[in-house]
Structures are given as structure tokens and as C-alpha cells.
CSV table of C-alpha atoms in Angstrom, one decimal:
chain,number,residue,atom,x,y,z
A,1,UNK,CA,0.0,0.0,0.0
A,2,UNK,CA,2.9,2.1,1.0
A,3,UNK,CA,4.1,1.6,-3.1
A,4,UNK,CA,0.9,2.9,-4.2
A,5,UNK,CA,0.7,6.2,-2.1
A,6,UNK,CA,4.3,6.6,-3.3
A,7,UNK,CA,3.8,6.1,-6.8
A,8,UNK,CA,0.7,8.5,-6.7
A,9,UNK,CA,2.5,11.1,-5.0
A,10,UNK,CA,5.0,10.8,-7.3
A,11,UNK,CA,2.3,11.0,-9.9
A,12,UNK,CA,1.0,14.1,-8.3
A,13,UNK,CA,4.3,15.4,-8.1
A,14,UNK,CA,5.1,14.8,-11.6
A,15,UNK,CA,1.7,16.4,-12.9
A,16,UNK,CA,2.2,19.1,-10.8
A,17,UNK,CA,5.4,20.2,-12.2
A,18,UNK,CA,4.4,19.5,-15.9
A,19,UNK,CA,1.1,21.9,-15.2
A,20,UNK,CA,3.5,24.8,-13.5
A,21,UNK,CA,5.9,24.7,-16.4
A,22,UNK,CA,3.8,24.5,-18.8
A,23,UNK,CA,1.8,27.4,-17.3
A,24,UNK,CA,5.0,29.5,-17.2
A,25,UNK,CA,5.8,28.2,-20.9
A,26,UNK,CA,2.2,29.9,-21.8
A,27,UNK,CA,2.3,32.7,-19.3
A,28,UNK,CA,5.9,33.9,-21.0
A,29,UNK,CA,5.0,34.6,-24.3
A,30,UNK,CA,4.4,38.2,-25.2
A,31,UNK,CA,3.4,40.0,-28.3
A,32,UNK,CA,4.6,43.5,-28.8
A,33,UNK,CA,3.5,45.3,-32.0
A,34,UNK,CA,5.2,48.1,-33.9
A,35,UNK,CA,2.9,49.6,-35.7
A,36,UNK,CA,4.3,52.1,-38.3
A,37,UNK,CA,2.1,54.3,-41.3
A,38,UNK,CA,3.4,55.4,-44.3
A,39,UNK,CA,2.2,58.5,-46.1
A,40,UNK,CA,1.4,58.6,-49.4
A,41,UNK,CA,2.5,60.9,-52.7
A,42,UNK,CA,-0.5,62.3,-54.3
A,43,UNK,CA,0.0,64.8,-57.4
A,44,UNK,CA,-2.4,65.9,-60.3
A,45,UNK,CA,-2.0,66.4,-64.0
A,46,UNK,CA,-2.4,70.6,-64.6
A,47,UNK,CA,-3.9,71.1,-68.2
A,48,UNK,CA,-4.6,74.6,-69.1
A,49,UNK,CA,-5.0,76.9,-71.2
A,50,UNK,CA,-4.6,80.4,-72.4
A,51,UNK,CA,-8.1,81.6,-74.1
A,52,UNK,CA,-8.9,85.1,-74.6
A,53,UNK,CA,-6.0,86.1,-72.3
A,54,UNK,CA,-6.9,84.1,-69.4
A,55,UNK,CA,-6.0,81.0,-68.2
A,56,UNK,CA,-8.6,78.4,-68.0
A,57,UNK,CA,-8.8,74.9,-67.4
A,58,UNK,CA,-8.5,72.9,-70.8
A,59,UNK,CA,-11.1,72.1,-72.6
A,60,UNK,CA,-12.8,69.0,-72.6
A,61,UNK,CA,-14.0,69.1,-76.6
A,62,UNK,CA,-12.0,68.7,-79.3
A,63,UNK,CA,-9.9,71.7,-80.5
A,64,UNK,CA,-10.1,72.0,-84.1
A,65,UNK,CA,-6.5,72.6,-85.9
A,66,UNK,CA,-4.9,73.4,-89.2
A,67,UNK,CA,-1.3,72.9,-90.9
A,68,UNK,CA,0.5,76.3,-89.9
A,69,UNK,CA,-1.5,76.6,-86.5
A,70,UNK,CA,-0.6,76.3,-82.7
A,71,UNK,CA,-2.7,75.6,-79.8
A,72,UNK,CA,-2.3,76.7,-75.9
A,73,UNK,CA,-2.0,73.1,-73.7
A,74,UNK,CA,0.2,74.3,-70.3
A,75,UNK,CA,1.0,70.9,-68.8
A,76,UNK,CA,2.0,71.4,-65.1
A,77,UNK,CA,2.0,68.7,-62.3
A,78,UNK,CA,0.2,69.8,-58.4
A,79,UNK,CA,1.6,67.6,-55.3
A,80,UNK,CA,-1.4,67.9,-53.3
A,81,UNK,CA,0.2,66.7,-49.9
A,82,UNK,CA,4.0,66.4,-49.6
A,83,UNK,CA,7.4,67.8,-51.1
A,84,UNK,CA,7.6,65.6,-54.1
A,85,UNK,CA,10.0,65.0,-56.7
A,86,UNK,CA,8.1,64.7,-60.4
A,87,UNK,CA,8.9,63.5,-63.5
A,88,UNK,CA,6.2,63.5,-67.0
A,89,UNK,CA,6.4,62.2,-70.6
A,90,UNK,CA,3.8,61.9,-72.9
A,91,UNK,CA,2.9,60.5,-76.3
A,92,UNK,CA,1.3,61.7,-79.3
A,93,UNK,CA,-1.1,59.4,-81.0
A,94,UNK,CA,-2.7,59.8,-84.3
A,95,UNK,CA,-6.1,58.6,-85.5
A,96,UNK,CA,-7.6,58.5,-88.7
A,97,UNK,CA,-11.4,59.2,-89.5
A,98,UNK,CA,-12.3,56.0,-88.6
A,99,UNK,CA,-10.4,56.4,-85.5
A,100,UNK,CA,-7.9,53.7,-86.5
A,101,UNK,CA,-4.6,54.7,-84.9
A,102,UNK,CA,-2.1,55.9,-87.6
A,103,UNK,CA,1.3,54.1,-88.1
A,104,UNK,CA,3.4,57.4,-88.4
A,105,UNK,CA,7.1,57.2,-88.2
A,106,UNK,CA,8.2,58.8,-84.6
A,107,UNK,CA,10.6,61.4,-86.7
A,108,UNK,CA,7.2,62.4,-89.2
A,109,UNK,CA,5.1,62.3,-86.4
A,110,UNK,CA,8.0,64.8,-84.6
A,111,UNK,CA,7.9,67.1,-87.3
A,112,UNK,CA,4.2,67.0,-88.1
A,113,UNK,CA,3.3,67.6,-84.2
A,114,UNK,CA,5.7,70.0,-82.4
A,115,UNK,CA,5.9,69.8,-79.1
A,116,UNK,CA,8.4,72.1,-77.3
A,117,UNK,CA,9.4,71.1,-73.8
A,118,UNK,CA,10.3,73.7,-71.4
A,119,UNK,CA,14.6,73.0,-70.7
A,120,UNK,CA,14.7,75.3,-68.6
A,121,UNK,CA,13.3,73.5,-66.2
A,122,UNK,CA,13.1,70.4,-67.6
A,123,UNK,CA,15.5,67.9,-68.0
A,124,UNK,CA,15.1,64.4,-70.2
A,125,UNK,CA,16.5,61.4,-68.7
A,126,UNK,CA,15.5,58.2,-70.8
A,127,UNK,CA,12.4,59.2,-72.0
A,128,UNK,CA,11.4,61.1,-69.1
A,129,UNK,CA,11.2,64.9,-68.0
A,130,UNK,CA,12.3,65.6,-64.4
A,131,UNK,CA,11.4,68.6,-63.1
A,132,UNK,CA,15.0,70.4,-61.8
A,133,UNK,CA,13.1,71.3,-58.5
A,134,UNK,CA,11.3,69.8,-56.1
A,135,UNK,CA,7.7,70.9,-55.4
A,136,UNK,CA,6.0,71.7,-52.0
A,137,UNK,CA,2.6,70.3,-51.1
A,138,UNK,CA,0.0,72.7,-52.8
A,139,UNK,CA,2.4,74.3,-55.4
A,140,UNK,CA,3.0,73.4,-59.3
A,141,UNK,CA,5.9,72.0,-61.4
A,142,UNK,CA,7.2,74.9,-63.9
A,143,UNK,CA,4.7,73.5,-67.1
A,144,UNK,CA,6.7,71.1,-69.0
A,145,UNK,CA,5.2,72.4,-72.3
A,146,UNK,CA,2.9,75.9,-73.1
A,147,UNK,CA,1.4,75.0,-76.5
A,148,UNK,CA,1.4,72.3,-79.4
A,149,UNK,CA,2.2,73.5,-83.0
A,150,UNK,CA,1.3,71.4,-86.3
A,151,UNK,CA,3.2,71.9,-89.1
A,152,UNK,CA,2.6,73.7,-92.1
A,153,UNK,CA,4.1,70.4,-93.9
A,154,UNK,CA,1.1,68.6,-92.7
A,155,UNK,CA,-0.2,66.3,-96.1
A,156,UNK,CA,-3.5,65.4,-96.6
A,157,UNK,CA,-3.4,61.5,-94.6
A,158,UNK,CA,-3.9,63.9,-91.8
A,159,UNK,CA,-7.2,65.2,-93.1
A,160,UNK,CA,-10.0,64.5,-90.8
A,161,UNK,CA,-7.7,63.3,-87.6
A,162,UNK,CA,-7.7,63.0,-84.5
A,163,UNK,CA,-4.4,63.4,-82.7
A,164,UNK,CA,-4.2,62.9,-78.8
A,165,UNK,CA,-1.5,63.8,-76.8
A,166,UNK,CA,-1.4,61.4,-73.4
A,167,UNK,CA,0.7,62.9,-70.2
A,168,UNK,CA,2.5,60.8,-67.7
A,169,UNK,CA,3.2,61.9,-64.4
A,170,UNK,CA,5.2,60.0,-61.3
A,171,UNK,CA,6.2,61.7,-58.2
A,172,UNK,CA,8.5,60.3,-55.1
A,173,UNK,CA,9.1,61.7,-52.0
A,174,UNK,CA,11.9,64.6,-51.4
A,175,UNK,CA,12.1,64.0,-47.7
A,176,UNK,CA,15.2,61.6,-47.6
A,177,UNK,CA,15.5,61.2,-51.0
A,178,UNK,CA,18.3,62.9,-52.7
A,179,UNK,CA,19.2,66.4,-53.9
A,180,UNK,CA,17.9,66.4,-57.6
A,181,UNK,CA,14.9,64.5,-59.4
A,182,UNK,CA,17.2,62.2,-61.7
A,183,UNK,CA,19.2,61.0,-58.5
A,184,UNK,CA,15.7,60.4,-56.2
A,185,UNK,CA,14.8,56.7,-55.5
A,186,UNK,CA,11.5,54.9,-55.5
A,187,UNK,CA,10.7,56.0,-59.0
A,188,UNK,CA,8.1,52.9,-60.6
A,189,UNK,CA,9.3,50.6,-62.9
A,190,UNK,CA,6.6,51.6,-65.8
């Protein structure tokens, strides 16, 4: 009888020190959480126009154009909540009457559709513009371009076009993040 108390005690004993380290194994586990935000950089595509001496916002209907003839587009980018660095390109697409898109040779289209980018401060970087300064939260870049021209050279396949012109804007962060536009990090891949 004595071996039974003993081996039950023991049992006791043994269950007793399983529970209490298994209760420290459960009561020694912590969770601490970091949690950190990020902000975000928001920016807006600026299309104006000057009409009748005034700057307006750009017109959503189609401007009509002849050879020989230039139009007002000012092409700016807004960062609407942080110092950003930006960078724009665009492309100039051509459709026909029955809004095919035109296979025009880049150096035609070039000399057909003038475009004059602002270099002053402006600066192209593998088919990008990068804006030499960096823009505060509420302010505009310098615009990249004030008007499009179409040459006087035009022929007649343009008769009856439409030609869009498609602006690309990307911004990054200036806070920690270099001294010019072309040196920033973060830029996207596309």
C-alpha cells in the first residue's frame, strides 16, 4: 500500500510540475507590435489653357487645328500633400477618320506635331522629363510644355484626324530622398 501512495504522490508530483511549467511556458509569451504608417504621394495632372487672355482649365471638346496653326496646352503637375519629386512624358497618338490609330514614323510624327518642352526646367532622362526642383505640397511644377504646334508640312493623310496627346506623371518623395529628381529613389518601374 505504501508503493501505491508513493507512486501517486510521485504522480502528483510529476503532474504538478508539468502543469507549473507549462503554465510559465504559456504565461511567458508576449506579443509587442510596432505599428508604423506610411504616407502617401498624391500629385495631379495641370492642363490649361490660355483663351482670350486668361487661363482656363482645358477644354474637354475637341480643339479643331490646321497645318500652320498652334494651340495653348500648359501641362504642369500639383503635389497635393508632400514635397515631391516629379517626372512627365507623354505621347502623341494619331487617329484616322475612322479612329484607326495611324502608323506614323516617330521622326514624321515629330515634325508634323511640335511639341516644345520647357529646358529650362526640364530635364530628359530616358524618355522622361524631371522637373530640376522639387515641389511643396499645394504648389505646381514649372509647365513642361505651353502649346502644341502642327506643321505647315502637314499632307493630306492627316485630313480628318484626331491626334491625342497622353501625359505621364510619377512623383517620389523629397524627404530623404536625394538632392535632384534624376538622382531620387522609388521611381516605378513603368
Amino acid at each position: 500500500m505504501k508503493k501505491k501512495v508513493l507512486y501517486i504522490a510521485a504522480l502528483v508530483i510529476c503532474l504538478s510540475i508539468i502543469t507549473n511549467g507549462t503554465l510559465a511556458y504559456f504565461t511567458a509569451i508576449d506579443t509587442a507590435r510596432n505599428v508604423i504608417t506610411s504616407g502617401g504621394v498624391n500629385i495631379k495632372v495641370v492642363e490649361q489653357q490660355l483663351k482670350n487672355g486668361k487661363i482656363e482649365p482645358y477644354a474637354n471638346d475637341p480643339i479643331k487645328i490646321m497645318p500652320a496653326s498652334a494651340v495653348s496646352k500648359i501641362v504642369s503637375v500639383l503635389s497635393t500633400n508632400q514635397a515631391a519629386w516629379i517626372r512627365m512624358n507623354y505621347t502623341v497618338t494619331v487617329f484616322d477618320a475612322n479612329g484607326k490609330v495611324m502608323d506614323i514614323p516617330a521622326g514624321e510624327l515629330e515634325k508634323a506635331v511640335i511639341i516644345e518642352p520647357n529646358q529650362a526646367n526640364w530635364k530628359k532622362i530616358d524618355g522622361w522629363w524631371y522637373h530640376k526642383t522639387s515641389v511643396e505640397s499645394g504648389e505646381m511644377t514649372a509647365p513642361l510644355f505651353d502649346s502644341v504646334s502642327f506643321s505647315a508640312d502637314m499632307d493630306n493623310k492627316y485630313q480628318l484626324c484626331r491626334i491625342e496627346i497622353d501625359v505621364n506623371a510619377q512623383a517620389v518623395q523629397k524627404a530623404n530622398n536625394a538632392a535632384r529628381a534624376t538622382e531620387a529613389v522609388g521611381w516605378p518601374s513603368n
